[in-house]
XYZ file of C-alpha atoms in Angstrom:
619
model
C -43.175 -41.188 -65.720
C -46.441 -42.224 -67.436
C -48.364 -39.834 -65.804
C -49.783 -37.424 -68.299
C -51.101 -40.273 -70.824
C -53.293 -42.006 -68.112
C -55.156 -38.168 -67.479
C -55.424 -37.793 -71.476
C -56.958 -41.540 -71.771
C -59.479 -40.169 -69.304
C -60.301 -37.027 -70.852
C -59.957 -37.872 -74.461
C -62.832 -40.296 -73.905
C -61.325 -42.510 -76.954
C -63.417 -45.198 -76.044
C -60.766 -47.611 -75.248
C -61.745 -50.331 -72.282
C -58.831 -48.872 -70.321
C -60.226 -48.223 -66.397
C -61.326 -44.965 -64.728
C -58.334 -43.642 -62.935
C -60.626 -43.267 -60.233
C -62.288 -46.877 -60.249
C -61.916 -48.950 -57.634
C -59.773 -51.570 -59.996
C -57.432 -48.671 -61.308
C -56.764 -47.618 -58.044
C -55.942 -51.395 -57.094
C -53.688 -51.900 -59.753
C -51.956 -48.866 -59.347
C -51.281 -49.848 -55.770
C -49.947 -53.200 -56.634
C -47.694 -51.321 -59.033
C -45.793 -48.453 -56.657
C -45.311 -51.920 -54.067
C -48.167 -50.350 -51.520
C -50.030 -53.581 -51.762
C -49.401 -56.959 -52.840
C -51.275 -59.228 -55.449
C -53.047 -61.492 -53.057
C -53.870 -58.739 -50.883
C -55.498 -56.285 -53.817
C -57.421 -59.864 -55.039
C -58.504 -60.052 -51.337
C -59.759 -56.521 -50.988
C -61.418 -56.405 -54.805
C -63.367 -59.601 -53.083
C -65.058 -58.549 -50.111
C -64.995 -54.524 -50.507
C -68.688 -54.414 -50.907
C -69.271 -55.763 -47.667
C -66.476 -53.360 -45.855
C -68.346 -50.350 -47.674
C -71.538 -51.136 -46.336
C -69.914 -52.002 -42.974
C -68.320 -48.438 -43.329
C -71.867 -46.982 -44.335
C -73.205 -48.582 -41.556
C -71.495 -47.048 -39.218
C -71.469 -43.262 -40.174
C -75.374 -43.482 -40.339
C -75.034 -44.020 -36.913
C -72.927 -41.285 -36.228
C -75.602 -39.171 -38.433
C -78.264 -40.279 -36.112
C -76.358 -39.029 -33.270
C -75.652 -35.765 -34.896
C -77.568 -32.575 -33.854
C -76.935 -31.392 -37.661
C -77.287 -33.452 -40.810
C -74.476 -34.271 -42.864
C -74.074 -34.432 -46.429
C -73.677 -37.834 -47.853
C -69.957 -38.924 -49.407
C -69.962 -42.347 -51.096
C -67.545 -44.893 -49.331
C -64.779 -45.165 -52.049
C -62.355 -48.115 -52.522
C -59.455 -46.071 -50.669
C -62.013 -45.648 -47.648
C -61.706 -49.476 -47.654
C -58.251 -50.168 -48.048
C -57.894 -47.198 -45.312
C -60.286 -48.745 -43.047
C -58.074 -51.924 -43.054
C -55.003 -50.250 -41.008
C -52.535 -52.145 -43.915
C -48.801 -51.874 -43.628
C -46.857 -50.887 -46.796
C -45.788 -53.995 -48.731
C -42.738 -52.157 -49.829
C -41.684 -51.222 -45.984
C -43.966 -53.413 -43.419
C -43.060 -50.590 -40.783
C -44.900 -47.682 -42.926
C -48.542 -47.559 -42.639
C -50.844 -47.750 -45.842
C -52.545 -44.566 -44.919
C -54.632 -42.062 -46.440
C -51.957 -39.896 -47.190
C -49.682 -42.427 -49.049
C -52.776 -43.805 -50.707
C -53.356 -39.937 -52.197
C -49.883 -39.107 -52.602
C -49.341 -42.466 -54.588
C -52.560 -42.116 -57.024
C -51.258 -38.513 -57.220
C -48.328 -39.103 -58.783
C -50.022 -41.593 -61.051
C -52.423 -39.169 -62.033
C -50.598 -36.501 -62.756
C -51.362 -33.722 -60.534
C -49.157 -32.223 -57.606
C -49.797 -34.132 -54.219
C -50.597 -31.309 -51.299
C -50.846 -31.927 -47.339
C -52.747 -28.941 -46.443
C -51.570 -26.585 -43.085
C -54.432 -25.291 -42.297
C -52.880 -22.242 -40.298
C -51.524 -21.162 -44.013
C -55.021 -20.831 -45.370
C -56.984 -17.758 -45.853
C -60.512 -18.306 -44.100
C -61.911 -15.687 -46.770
C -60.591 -17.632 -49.645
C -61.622 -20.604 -48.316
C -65.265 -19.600 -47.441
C -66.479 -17.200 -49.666
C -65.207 -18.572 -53.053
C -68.188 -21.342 -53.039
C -70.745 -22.775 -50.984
C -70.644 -24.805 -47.846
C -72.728 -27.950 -49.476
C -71.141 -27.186 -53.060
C -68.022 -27.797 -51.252
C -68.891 -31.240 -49.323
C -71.214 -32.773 -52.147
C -68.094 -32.133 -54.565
C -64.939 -32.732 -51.742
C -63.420 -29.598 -53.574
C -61.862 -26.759 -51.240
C -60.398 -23.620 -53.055
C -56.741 -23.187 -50.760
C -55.087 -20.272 -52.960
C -54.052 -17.980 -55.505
C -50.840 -19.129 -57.579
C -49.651 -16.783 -60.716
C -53.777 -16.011 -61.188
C -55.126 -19.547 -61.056
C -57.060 -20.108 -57.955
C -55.959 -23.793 -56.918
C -58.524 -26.279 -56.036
C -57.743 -29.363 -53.601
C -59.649 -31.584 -54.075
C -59.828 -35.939 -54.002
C -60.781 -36.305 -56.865
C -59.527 -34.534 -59.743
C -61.832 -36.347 -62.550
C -64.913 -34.363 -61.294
C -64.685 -31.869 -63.963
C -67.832 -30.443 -64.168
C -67.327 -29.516 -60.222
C -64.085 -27.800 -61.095
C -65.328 -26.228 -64.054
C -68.246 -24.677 -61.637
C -65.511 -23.158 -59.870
C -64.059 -21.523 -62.027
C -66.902 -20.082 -63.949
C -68.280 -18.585 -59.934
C -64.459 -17.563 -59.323
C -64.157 -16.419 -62.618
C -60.337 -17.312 -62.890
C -58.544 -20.497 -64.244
C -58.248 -22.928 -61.904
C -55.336 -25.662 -61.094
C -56.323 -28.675 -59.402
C -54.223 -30.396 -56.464
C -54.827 -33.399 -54.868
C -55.681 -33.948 -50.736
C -56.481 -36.542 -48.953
C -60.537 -37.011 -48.635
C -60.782 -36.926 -44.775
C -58.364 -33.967 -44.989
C -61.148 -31.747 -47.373
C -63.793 -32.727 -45.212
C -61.861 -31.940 -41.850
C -61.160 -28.938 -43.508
C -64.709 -27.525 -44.658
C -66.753 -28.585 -41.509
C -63.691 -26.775 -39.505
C -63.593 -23.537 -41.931
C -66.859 -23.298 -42.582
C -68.328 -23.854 -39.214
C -65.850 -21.232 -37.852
C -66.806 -18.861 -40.648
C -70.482 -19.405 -39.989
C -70.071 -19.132 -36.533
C -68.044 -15.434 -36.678
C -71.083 -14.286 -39.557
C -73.569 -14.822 -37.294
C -71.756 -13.417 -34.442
C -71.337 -10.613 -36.356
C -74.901 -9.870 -37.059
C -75.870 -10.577 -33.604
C -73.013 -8.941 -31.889
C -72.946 -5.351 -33.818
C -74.266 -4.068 -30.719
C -72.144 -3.545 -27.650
C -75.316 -4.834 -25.402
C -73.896 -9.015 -25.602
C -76.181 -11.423 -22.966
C -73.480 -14.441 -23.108
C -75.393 -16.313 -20.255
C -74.582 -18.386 -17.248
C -71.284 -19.461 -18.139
C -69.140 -21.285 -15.197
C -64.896 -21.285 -15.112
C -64.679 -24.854 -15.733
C -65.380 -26.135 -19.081
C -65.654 -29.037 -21.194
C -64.219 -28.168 -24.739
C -66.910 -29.393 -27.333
C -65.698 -31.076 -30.530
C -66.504 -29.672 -33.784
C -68.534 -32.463 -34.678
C -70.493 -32.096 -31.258
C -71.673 -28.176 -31.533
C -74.833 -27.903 -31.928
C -76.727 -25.529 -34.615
C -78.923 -23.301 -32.294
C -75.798 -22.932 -29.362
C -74.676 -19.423 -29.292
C -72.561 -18.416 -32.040
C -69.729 -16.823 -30.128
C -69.413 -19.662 -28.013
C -68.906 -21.825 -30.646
C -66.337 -19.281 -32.554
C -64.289 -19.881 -29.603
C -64.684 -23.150 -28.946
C -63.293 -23.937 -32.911
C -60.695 -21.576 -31.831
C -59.625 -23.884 -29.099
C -59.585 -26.537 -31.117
C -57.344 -25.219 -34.018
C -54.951 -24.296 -30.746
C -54.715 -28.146 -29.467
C -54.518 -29.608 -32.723
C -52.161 -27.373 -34.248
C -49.909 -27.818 -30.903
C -49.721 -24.191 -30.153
C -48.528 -22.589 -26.807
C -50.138 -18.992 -26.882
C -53.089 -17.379 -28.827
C -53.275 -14.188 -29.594
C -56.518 -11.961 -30.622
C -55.053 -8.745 -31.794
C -57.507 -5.821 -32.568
C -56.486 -3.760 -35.311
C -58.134 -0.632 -36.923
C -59.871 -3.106 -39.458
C -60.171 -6.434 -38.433
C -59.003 -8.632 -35.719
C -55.654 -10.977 -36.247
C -55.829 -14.219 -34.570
C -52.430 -15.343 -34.069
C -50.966 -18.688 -32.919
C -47.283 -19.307 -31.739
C -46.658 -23.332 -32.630
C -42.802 -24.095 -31.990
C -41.987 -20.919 -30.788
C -42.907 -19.690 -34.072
C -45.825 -16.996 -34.663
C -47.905 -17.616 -37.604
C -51.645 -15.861 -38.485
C -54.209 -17.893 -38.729
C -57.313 -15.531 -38.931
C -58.528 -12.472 -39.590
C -62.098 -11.857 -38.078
C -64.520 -9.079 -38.649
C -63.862 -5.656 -36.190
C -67.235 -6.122 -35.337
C -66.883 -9.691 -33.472
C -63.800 -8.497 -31.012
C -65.860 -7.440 -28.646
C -67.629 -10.524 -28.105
C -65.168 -12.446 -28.146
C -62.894 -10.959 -25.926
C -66.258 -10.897 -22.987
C -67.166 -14.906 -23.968
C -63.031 -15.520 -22.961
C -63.773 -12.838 -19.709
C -66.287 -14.716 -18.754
C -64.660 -17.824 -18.560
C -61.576 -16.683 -16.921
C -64.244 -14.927 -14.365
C -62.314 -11.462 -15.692
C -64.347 -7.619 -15.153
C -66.089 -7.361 -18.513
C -66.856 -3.544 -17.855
C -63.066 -3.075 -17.665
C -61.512 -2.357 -20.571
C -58.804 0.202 -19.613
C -56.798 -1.813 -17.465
C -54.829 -5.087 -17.697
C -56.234 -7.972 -16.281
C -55.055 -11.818 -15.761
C -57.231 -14.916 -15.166
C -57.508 -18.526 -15.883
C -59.810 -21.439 -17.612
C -59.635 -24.920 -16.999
C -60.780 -26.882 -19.940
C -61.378 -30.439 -20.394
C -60.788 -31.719 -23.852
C -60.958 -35.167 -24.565
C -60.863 -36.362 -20.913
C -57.519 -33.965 -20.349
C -57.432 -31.230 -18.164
C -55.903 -28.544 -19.888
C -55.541 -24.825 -18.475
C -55.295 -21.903 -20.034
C -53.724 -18.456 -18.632
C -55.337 -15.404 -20.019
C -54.074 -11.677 -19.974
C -55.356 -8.837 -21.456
C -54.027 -5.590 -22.075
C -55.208 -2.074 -23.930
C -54.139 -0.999 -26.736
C -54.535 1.501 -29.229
C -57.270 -0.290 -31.337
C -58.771 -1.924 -27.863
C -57.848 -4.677 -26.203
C -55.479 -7.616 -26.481
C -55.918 -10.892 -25.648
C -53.115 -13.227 -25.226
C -53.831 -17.468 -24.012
C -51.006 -19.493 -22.791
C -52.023 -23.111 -23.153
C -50.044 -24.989 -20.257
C -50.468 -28.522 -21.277
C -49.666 -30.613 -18.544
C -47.628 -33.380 -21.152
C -45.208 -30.138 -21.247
C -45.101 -28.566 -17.592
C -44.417 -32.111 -16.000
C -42.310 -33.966 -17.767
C -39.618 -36.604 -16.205
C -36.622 -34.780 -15.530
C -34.451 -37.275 -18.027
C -36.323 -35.829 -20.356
C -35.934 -32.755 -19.986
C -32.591 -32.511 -22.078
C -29.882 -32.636 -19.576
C -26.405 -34.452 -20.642
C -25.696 -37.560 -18.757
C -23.160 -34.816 -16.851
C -25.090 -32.327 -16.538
C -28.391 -33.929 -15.142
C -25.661 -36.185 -12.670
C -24.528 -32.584 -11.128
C -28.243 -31.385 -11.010
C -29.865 -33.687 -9.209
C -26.948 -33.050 -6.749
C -28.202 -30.002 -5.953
C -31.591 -30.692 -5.728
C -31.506 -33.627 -3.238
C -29.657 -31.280 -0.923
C -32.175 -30.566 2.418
C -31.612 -26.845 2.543
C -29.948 -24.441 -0.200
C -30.339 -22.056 -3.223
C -31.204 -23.614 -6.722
C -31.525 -21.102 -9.424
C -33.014 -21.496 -13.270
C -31.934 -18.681 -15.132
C -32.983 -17.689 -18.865
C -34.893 -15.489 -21.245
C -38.761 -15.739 -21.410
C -40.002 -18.258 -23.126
C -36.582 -20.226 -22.826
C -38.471 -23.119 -20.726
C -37.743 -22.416 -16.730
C -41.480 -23.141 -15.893
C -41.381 -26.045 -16.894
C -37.766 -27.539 -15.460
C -39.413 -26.054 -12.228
C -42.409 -27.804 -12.715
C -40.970 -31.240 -13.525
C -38.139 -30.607 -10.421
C -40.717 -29.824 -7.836
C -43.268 -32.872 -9.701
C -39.264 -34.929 -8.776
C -39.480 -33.638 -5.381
C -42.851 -33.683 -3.818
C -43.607 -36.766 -2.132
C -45.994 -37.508 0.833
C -43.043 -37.480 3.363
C -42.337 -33.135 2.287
C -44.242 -30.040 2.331
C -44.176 -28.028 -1.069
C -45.008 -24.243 -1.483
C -44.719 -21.820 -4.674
C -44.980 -17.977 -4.680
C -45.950 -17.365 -8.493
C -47.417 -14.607 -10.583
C -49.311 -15.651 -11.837
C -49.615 -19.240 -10.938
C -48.558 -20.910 -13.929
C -50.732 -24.678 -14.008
C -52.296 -25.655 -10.632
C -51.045 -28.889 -9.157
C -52.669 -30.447 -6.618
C -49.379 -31.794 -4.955
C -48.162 -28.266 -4.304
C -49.513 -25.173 -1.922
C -49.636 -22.515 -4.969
C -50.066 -19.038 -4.025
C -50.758 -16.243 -6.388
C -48.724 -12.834 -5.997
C -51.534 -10.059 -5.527
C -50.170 -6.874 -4.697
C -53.747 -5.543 -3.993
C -54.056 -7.425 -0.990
C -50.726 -7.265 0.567
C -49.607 -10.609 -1.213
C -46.041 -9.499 -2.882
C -43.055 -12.386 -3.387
C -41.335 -10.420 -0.409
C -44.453 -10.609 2.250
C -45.446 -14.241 1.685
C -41.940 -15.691 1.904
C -42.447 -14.700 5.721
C -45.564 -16.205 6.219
C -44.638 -19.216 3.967
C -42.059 -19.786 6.703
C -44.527 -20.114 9.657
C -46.469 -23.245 7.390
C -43.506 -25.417 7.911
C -42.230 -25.698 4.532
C -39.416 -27.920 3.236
C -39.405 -26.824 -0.388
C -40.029 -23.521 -1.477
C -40.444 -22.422 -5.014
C -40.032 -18.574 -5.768
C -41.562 -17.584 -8.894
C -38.883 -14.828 -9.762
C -36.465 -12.834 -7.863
C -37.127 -9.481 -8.861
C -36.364 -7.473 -6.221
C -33.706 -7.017 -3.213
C -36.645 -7.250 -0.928
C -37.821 -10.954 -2.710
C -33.804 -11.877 -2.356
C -33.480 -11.407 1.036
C -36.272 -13.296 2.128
C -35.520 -16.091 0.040
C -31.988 -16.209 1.176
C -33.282 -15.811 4.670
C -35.739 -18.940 3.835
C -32.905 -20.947 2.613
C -30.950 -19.958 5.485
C -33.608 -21.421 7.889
C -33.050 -24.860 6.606
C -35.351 -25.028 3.313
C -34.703 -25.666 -0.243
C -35.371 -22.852 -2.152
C -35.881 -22.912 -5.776
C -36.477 -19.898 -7.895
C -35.810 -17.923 -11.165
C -33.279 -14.840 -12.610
C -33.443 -13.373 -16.045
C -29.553 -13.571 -16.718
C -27.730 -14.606 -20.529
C -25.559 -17.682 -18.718
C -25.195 -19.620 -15.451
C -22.250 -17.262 -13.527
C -24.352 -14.200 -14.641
C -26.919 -15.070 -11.665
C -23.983 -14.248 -9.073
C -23.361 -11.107 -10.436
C -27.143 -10.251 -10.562
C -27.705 -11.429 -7.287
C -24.680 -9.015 -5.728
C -25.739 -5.976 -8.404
C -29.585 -5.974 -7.039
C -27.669 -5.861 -3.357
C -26.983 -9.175 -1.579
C -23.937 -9.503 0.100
C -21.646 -11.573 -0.625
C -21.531 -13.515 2.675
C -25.021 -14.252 1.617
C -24.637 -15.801 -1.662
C -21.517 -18.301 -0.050
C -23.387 -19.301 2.481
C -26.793 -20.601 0.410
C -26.104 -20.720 -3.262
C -26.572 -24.361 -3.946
C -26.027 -24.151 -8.007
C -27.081 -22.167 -11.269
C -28.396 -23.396 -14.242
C -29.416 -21.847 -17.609
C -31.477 -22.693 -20.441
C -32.735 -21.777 -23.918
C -35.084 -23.832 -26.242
C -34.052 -25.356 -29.272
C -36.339 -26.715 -32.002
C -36.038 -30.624 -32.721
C -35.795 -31.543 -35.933
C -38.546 -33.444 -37.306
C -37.760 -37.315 -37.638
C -39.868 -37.530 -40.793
C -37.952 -35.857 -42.748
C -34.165 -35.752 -41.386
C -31.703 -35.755 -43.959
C -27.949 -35.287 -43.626
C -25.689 -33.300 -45.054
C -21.651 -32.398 -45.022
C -19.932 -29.090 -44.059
C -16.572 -28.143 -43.781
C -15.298 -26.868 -40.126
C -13.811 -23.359 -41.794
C -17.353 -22.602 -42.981
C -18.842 -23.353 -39.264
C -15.530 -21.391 -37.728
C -16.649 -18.621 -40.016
C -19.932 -18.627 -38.318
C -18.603 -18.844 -35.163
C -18.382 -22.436 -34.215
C -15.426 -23.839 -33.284
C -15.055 -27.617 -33.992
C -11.911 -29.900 -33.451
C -12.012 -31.743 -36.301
C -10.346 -32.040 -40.263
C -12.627 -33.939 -42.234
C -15.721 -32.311 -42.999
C -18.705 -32.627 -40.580
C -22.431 -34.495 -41.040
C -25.120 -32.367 -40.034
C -29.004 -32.658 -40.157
C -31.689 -31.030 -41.189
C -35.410 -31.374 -42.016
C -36.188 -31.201 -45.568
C -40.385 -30.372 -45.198
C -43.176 -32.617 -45.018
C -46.623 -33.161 -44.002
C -46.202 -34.151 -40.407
C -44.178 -30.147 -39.735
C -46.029 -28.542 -42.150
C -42.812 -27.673 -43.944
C -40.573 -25.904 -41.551
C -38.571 -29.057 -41.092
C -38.934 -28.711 -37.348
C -41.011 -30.712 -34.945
C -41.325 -29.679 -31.360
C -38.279 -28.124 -29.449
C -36.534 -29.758 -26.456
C -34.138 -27.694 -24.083
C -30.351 -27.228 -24.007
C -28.680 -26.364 -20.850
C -25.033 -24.599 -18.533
C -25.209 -26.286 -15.305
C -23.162 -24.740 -12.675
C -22.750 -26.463 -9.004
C -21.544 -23.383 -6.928
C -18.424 -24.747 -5.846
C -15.573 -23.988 -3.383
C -13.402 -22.947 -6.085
C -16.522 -20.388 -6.987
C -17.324 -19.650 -3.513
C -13.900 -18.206 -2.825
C -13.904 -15.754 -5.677
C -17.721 -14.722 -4.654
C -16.438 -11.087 -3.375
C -18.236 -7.759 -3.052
C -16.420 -6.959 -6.412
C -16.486 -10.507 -7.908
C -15.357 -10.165 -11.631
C -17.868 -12.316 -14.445
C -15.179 -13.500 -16.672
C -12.956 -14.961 -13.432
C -16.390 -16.691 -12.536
C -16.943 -18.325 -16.065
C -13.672 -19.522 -16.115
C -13.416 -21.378 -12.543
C -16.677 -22.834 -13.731
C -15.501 -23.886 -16.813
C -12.124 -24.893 -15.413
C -14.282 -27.764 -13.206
C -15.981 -28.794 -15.639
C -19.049 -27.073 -16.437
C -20.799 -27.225 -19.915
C -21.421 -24.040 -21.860
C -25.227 -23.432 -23.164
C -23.580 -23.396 -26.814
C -21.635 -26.299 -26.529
C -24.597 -28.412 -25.340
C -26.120 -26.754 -28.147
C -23.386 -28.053 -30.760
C -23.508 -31.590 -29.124
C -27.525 -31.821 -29.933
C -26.553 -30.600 -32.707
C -23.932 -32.883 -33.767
C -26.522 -35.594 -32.899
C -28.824 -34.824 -35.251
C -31.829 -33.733 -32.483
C -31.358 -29.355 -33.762
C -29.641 -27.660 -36.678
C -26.962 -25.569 -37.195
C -29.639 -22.277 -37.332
C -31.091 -23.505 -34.452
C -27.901 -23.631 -32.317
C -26.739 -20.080 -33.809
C -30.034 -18.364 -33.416
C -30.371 -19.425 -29.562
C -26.566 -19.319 -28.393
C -25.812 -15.872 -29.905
C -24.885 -14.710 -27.002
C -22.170 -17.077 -26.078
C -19.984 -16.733 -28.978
């Protein structure tokens, strides 16, 4: 491709007039060459990119001056300018000319491998201790791995050879040079190096059990990592860099796991678990009371599980988090669920449903009085079509109540109350006094019990809608489980409104679809059973910057809706039989989980693994 000679005119030094690669009119050209700019618009840009660059200059000086902590200097480049412009692609108008292409275009060029950095696969030790903080930002060079005994540098600009031959003389290995975007490197240092400063001091000052963490109140506004300043506690801002690696990374639940050596810091990000720290043994401790404190948790207690809540305000969003702990054999776990409200209330459209399917839900939900269940595995996503149903529901003209444990996001349009079996507040002893606040909806949290069953048939016998949750595999599961944990079957017929149940698939991401063909045996052979002769188009993500990889990009829910029906109603006996169930339901019409799953899947939103590794049980 031309690649190699441009790097050997540069290092050869042959004295030929040919440009730096990394001058502003190499870069320019080489732009107007891959069609990411054209002619007139590279001429224009050449012409007025001093003034842009001291524009640019002008304007972090300013955000210097506002900083707590100096910065180091890095000199506004000629891809800063064309960045700062916000240009379209001249090849494909609806692409944007950013950064990354800009990189990933000179890259090629160049030479050298092109590499969008996930910062949850990085090792915070490599990253830290290989080379200084300032070596790193004067330079823009981050070390990111070891490869076959090379330690690989990223870095924006691989011409700076006396900077990468410094790092391999202090690393004392051969080094390999890929190239990142500039704002990735520095995004990168001032986050792994402030959160690696942050845990060293920490560790020094928190060695000792004896931690004063100060006045700290429940509600808190998240700091950005350019706003912390130098002299604030160290542990405070250790977490704080922790919550933002959670937001931006799109993670649901943090973990802090103590083990005999060190502390894991694990983050689940698409219903996927991946480790994105390991801290010193020493820090736990603190750590775990700075989150205790927040969530206004018993810091002396260590011995017993504990749940509490933060409310933090990032960015102008209210965002809360649910905390439990729980001992363990190393000390104690700490697990955050972030419940972003862009998740727990959504629009019900857009939730998933079928045109169908959502039809025959919201049938059951406008009813005035009834029984709607959500049934499904942890994690599978009933929160939030409860959520986003009673968000549907509550209007001025209603009164709305939940019984949760805990309560999962406070709302202010509903009456939340938190099970607390300390104080007399179980989901069987509230129902009753639920019923003397003149409800009209009433959410459930779970139905765990015969005792929480009756009174929430009882409630929905009164003339309320009832809405509430069962662990069960599939929609005509719930009737069994409601008659096996002893509700009689008079019961059920008279206020069962409907079942549904739902797993989470992963969407694939849109960047980076592609399509490919299978043949029906091989999907039959896996259990899928398609009508068809010709072979089938699938999709699948191939890996790219924007899903760091995996192909996937957020997940979306698939779901069996089941209207309880007088066809169902009549079979509902004292010794009702599953399999006569599933088939009267499926005999009027109802949707399996799997074959919702196959449809998505068929569309191109999930892939085949997807659809296999969450319908298992409905083969």
């Amino acid at each position: 491709m031309g690649n190699h000679p441009v790097r050997d005119s540069h290092h050869n030094n042959n004295g030929s007039n040919a440009p730096h690669p990394y001058s502003d009119r190499f870069i320019c050209t080489v732009l107007v060459k891959r069609c990411m700019l054209t002619k007139d618009r590279a001429k224009d840009i050449f012409e007025k990119k001093d003034r842009i660059r001291t524009q640019i200059e002008s304007g972090r000086e300013k955000e210097r001056e506002s900083e707590s902590s100096s910065r180091i200097k890095n000199p506004v480049t000629i891809v800063d300018v064309i960045c700062s412009l916000n240009l379209s692609r001249a090849d494909d108008p609806s692409l944007d000319l950013d950064e990354d292409t800009v990189f990933s275009v000179l890259a090629d060029q160049w030479g050298y491998p092109y590499k969008k950095i996930d910062p949850v696969k990085l090792d915070l030790n490599l990253v830290t201790t290989t080379i200084p903080r300032s070596f790193a930002m004067k330079h823009l060079v981050l070390p990111i791995a070891r490869e076959n005994g090379n330690l690989v540098i990223a870095t924006s600009n691989p011409f700076n050879t006396e900077a990468i031959e410094d790092v391999s003389r202090v690393a004392q290995v051969p080094v390999s040079v890929v190239v990142t975007s500039k704002t990735d490197i520095i995004r990168l240092i001032n986050e792994f190096f402030g959160f690696k400063r942050s845990i060293a001091a920490a560790e020094n000052q928190f060695s000792a059990p004896t931690v004063d963490l100060g006045n700290l109140e429940q509600y808190v506004r998240l700091k950005s990592p350019d706003e912390l300043p130098a002299n604030d506690q160290h542990i405070v801002n250790a977490v704080n860099h922790l919550f933002n690696y959670a937001f931006d990374q799109r993670a649901s639940d943090i973990h802090i796991e103590p083990k005999r050596n060190d502390v894991l810091v694990r983050m689940r990000i698409d219903g996927v678990m991946h480790t994105v720290y390991r801290l010193p043994r020493k820090v736990h401790s603190a750590i775990i009371s700075r989150l205790k404190n927040l969530s206004r948790l018993d810091m002396a207690e260590k011995r017993r599980p504990q749940d509490g809540r933060v409310k933090i305000d990032r960015d102008g969003v209210e965002v809360e988090i649910r905390i439990s702990t729980i001992p363990t054999a190393h000390g104690e776990k700490m697990v955050m669920r972030i419940m972003d409200p862009d998740i727990l209330l959504q629009d019900i459209e857009n939730l998933g449903f079928t045109a169908h399917d959502l039809e025959r839900y919201y049938a059951m939900i406008h009813r005035p009085h009834g029984m709607v269940l959500v049934c499904g595995p942890t994690g599978s996503g009933k929160s939030t079509t409860l959520y986003s149903t009673l968000r549907r529901l509550s209007t001025a003209e209603v009164n709305t109540t939940t019984i949760e444990d805990p309560i999962e996001m406070v709302h202010e349009e509903f009456n939340q109350i938190a099970v607390n079996p300390q104080v007399g507040i179980t989901f069987a002893s509230i129902i009753r006094n639920i019923l003397r606040q003149d409800p009209d909806i009433i959410m459930v949290g779970e139905m765990r019990d015969l005792d929480t069953a009756e009174n929430a048939i009882q409630a929905a016998l009164t003339g309320h809608l009832v809405l509430s949750t069962l662990h069960t595999n599939d929609a005509p599961s719930a009737i069994i489980r409601l008659l096996d944990i002893g509700i009689p079957h008079f019961l059920v017929q008279s206020v069962l409104t409907g079942v549904i149940s739902q797993r989470l698939v992963r969407k694939i991401c849109t960047k980076c679809m592609e399509s490919y063909e299978i043949d029906v045996e091989d999907l039959s052979r896996k259990g899928l059973d398609i009508h068809s002769e010709a072979p089938l188009t699938l999709y699948r993500g191939k890996g790219c910057i924007r899903c760091r990889g995996t192909g996937y990009y957020g997940r979306t829910s698939v779901f069996e809706v089941m209207p309880y029906s007088r066809g169902i109603k009549e079979i509902t006996t004292a010794d009702a039989d599953l399999n006569r169930i599933r088939e009267t339901a499926l005999a009027e019409n109802m949707i399996t989980l799997r074959e919702n799953a196959i449809n998505k899947m068929l569309a191109g939103t999930t892939t085949l693994e997807d659809v296999l590794r969450v319908t298992w049980e409905q083969a």
